[in-house]
XYZ file of C-alpha atoms in Angstrom:
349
model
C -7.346 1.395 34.965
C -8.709 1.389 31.706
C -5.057 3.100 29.573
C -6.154 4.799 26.433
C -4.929 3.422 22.992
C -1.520 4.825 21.623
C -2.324 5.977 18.212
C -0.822 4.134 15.458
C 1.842 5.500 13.173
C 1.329 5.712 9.255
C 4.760 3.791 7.780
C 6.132 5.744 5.625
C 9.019 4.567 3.470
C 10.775 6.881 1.199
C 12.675 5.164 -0.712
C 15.243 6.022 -3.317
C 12.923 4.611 -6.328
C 9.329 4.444 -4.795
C 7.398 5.456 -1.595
C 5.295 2.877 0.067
C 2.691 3.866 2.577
C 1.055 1.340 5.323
C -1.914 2.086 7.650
C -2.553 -0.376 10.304
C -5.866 -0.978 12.967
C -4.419 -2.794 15.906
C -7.465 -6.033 16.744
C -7.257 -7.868 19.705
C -4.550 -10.721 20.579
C -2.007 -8.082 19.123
C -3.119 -8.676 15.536
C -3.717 -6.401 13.133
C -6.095 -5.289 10.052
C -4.887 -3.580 6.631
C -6.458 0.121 6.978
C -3.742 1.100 3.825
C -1.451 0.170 1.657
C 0.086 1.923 -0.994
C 2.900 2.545 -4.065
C 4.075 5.526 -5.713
C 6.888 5.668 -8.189
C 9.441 7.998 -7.739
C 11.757 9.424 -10.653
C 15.204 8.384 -10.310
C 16.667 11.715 -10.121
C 14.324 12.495 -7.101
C 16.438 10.808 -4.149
C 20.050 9.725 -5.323
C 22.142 7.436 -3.031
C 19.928 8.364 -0.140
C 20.167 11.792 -0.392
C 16.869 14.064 -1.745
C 17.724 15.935 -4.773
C 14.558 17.150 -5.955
C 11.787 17.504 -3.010
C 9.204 18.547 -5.024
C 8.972 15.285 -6.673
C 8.817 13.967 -3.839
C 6.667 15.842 -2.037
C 4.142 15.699 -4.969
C 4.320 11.992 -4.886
C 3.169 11.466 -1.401
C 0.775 14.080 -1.640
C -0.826 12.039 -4.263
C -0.919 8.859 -2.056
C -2.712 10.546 1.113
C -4.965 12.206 -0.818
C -5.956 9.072 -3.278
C -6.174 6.951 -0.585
C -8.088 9.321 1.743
C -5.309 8.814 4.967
C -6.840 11.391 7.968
C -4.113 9.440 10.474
C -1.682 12.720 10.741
C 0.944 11.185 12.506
C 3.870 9.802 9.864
C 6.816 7.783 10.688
C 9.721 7.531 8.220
C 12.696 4.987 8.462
C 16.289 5.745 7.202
C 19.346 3.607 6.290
C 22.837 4.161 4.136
C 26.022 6.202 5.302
C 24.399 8.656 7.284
C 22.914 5.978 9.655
C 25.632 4.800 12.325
C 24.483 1.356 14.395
C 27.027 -0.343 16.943
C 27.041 -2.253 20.059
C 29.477 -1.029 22.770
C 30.274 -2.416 25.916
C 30.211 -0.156 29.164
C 30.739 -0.373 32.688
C 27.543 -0.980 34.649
C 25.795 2.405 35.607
C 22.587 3.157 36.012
C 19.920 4.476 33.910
C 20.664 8.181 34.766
C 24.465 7.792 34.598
C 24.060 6.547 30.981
C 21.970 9.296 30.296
C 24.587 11.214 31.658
C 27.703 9.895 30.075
C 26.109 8.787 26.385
C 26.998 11.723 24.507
C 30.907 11.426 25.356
C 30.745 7.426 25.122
C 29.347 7.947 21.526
C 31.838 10.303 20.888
C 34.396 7.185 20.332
C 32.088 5.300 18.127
C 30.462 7.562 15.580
C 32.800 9.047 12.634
C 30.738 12.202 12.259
C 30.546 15.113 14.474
C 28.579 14.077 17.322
C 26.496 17.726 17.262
C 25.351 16.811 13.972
C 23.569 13.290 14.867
C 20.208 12.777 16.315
C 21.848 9.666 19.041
C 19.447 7.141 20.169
C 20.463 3.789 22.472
C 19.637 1.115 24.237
C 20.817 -0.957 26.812
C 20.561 -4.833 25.109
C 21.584 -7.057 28.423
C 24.517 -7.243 30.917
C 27.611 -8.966 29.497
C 28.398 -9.339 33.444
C 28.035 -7.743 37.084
C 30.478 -5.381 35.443
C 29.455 -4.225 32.236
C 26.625 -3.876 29.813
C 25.604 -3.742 26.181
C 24.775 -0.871 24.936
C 23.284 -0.445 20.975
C 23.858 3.064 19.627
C 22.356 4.561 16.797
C 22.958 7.462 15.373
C 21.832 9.208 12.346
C 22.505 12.749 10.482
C 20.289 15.472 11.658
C 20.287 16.898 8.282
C 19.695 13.736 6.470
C 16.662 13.244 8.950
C 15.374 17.072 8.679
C 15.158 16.438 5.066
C 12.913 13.272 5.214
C 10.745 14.899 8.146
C 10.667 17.945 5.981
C 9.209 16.209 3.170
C 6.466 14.769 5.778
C 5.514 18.011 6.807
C 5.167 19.864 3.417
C 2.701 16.871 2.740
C 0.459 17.997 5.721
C 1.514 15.365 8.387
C 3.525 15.124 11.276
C 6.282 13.062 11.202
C 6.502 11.605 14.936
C 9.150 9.094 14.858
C 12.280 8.335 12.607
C 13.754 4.992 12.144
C 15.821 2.924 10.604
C 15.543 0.330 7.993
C 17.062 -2.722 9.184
C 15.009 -2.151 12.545
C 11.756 -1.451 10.478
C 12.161 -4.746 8.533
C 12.839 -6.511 11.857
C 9.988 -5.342 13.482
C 7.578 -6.450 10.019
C 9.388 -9.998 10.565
C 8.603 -10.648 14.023
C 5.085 -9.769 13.807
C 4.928 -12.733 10.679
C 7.509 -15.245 11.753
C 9.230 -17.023 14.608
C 13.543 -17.166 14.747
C 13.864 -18.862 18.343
C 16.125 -21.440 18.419
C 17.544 -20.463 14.526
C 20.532 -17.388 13.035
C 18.502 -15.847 10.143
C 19.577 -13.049 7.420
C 16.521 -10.313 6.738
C 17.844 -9.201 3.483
C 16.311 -6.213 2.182
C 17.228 -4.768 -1.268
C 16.463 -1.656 -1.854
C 17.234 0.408 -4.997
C 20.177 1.456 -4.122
C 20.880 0.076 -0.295
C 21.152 -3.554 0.533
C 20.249 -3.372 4.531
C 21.550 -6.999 5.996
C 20.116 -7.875 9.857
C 20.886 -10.730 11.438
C 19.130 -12.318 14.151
C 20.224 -14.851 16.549
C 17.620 -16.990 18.731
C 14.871 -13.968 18.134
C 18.103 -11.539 19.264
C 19.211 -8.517 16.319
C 23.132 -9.497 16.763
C 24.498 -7.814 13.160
C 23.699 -5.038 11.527
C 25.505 -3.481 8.051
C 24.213 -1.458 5.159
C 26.053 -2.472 1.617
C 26.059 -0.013 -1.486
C 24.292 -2.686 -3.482
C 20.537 -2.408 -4.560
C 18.191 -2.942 -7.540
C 19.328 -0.273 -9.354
C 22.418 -2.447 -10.625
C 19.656 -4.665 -11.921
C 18.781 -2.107 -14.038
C 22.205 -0.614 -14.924
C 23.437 -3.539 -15.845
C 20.386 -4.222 -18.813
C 20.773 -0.187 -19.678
C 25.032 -1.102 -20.602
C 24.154 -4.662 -22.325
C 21.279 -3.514 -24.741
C 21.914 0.020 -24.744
C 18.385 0.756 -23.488
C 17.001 4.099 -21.471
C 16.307 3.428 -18.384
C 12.401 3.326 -17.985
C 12.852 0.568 -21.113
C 15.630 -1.457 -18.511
C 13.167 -0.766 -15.617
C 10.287 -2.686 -17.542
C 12.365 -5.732 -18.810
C 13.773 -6.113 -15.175
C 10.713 -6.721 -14.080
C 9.564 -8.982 -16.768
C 7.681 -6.743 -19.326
C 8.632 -7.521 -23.147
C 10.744 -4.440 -24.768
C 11.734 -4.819 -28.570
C 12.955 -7.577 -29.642
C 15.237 -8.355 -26.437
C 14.401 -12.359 -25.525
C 13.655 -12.764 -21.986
C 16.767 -15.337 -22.093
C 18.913 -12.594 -22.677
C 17.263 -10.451 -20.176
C 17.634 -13.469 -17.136
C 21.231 -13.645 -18.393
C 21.996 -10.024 -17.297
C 19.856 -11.016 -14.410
C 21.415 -13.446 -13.046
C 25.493 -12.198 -13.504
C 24.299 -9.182 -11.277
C 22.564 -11.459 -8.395
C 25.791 -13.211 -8.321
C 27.310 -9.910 -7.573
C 25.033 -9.557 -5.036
C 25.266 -12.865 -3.701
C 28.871 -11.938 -3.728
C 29.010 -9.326 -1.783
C 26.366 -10.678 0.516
C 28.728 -13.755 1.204
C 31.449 -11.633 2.120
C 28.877 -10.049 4.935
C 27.509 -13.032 6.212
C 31.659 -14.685 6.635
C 32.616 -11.840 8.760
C 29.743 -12.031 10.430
C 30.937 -15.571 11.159
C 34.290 -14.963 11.198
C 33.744 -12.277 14.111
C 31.134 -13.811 16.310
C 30.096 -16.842 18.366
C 27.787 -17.730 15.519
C 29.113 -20.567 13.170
C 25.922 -20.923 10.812
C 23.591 -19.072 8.776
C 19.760 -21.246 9.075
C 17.981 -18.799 6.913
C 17.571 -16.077 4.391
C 14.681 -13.629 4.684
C 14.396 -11.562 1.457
C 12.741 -8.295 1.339
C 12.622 -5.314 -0.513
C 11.843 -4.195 -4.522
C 15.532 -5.955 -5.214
C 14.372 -8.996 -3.657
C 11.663 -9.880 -6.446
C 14.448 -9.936 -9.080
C 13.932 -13.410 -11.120
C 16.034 -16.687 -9.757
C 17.604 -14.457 -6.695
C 15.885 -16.714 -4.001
C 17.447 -19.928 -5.950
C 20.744 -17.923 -7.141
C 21.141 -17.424 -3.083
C 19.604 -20.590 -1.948
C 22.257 -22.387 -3.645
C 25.528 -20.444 -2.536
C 24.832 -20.350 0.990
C 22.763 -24.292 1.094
C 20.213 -22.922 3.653
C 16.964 -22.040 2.973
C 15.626 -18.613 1.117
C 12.479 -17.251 0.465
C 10.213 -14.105 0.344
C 9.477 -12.157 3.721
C 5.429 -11.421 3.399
C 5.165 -8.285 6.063
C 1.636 -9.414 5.650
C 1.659 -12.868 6.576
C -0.570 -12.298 9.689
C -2.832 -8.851 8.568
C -6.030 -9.453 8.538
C -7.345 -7.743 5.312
C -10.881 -7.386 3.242
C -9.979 -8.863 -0.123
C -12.906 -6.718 -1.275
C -10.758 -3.375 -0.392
C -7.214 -5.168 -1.504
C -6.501 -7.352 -4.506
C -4.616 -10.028 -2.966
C -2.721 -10.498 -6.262
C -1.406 -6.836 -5.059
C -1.284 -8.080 -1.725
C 1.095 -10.541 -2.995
C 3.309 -9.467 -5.846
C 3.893 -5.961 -3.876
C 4.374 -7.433 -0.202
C 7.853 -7.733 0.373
C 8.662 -4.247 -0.865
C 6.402 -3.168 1.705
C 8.435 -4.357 4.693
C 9.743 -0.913 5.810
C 6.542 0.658 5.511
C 4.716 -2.293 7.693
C 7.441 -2.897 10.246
C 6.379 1.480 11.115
C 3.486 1.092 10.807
C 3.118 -1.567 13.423
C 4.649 0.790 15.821
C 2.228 3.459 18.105
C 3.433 7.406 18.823
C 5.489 7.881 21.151
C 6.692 3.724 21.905
């Protein structure tokens, strides 16, 4: 009568220019309290365009953050996203659970563009279009792409439990914050070099794409206008003083490559439009490192006239401001979306 507990997961979020790590303790009403929450940097050669180069860095680097922040929890969960991650809703015939346990692997076949013995295939069955058919979300992601991530869990001294992906992740971190009945909202999450785009519809995921567009054009772009090494870009993207480069100059650079990204964004959100029953966008939800690039919420806000602002993953954590600086808490929490939509989840869910 009494069901014991499911453990929760550690979120883990390897990303291509930091890892963030997030320990939760579920409370009653299905809140939760801050347990841990932590950065690392990562060197840029570490993980390029998804891909890990250099696994000792990376390895080293989460070592460091489980053993400075004294994490016992063994069981990990990582998140993916980029070309090797494959999401689409297809519409079958109506079976039943067995026959589309059955018949999955060949259905997939048609769908995914890589060999379909070299993807880990997950689905789900979203709702019946009619008597006749159903929706069916597939997702399917590179078994080497995830044996590398898992691999770096491992080497660490955990277990990694549960893989997955980004735009899912973020969701999850949303809807334990906010409410989208009744609205069609964008969770944007820039990453460093991944721009994961999720749109919901009346509390329902109905759009998912990945765009090659993250925050290290940010910094690209202030390496190529001040001729500047990277770590120097780095610092005046984020608002540091470097030489005797104004911050005018710096918001310039800024601001030509969020109207790329605003750009490119746009063209998402209109075939999005263009292709659904959906004729309006109601929101933007901005996660991510990316997202805390200066004058992107306003640079967005005022292409696509609806409102934009911040996604705080920990809107509704309870935390002891003695064990977190809320000024942390703050300037850090929406590149910690990832790592808090795992961590909310439990093994084996």
């Amino acid at each position: 009568m009494f069901g014991k507990r499911k453990k929760q997961v550690v979120g883990c979020d390897v990303g291509s220019s930091a890892i963030k790590i997030v320990e939760l303790k579920p409370l009653k009403n299905d809140e939760f309290q801050l347990v841990h929450a932590a950065v690392a940097e990562l060197s840029p050669e570490a993980i390029v365009d998804g891909a890990i180069m250099d696994s000792s860095l990376v390895v080293e680097a989460l070592t460091g953050l489980i053993s400075q922040n004294g994490i016992k929890n063994a069981k990990f969960g990582g998140s993916l996203s980029g070309h090797s991650v494959i999401i689409k809703k297809i519409q079958l015939p109506s079976m039943t659970e067995a026959e589309l346990a059955e018949s999955i692997q060949w259905e997939a076949e048609q769908y995914i563009p890589f060999d379909i013995n070299d993807v880990n295939l997950d689905y789900v069955v979203l709702e019946t279009g009619s008597s006749d058919t159903m929706d069916v979300l597939l997702v399917a992601v590179k078994r080497d792409r995830i044996n590398d991530y898992t691999s770096v869990i491992v080497q660490a001294g955990k277990e990694p439990v549960l893989v997955d992906v980004d735009v899912f992740a973020v969701q999850n971190a949303f809807e334990s914050n906010y409410s989208s009945r009744g609205e069609t909202v964008a969770l944007v999450n820039v990453g460093a070099s991944v721009m994961n785009i999720n749109v919901l519809h009346d509390g329902n995921s109905v759009f998912w794409r990945d765009v090659a567009f993250g925050g290290n054009l940010y910094t690209e772009a202030i390496q190529r206008e001040f001729n500047l090494p990277r770590e120097d870009a780095e610092k005046l993207k984020l608002g540091e003083e470097v030489g005797q480069v104004t911050r005018q100059q710096v918001d310039s650079v800024l601001g030509a490559a969020s109207e790329d990204l605003a750009a490119e964004l746009q063209k998402t959100v209109d075939f999005f439009i263009a292709t659904s029953s959906v004729d309006r966008l109601d929101r933007v939800m901005l996660s991510g490192g990316g997202a805390l690039v200066a004058n992107l919420e306003s640079i967005l806000q005022e292409r696509f006239q609806v409102n934009v602002e911040l996604l705080n993953p920990f809107r509704n954590i309870r935390y002891n401001e003695s064990d977190f600086d809320p000024d942390w808490i703050n300037s850090n929490a929406p590149a910690m979306a990832v790592a808090v939509g795992l961590a909310i989840r439990t093994v084996g869910d």
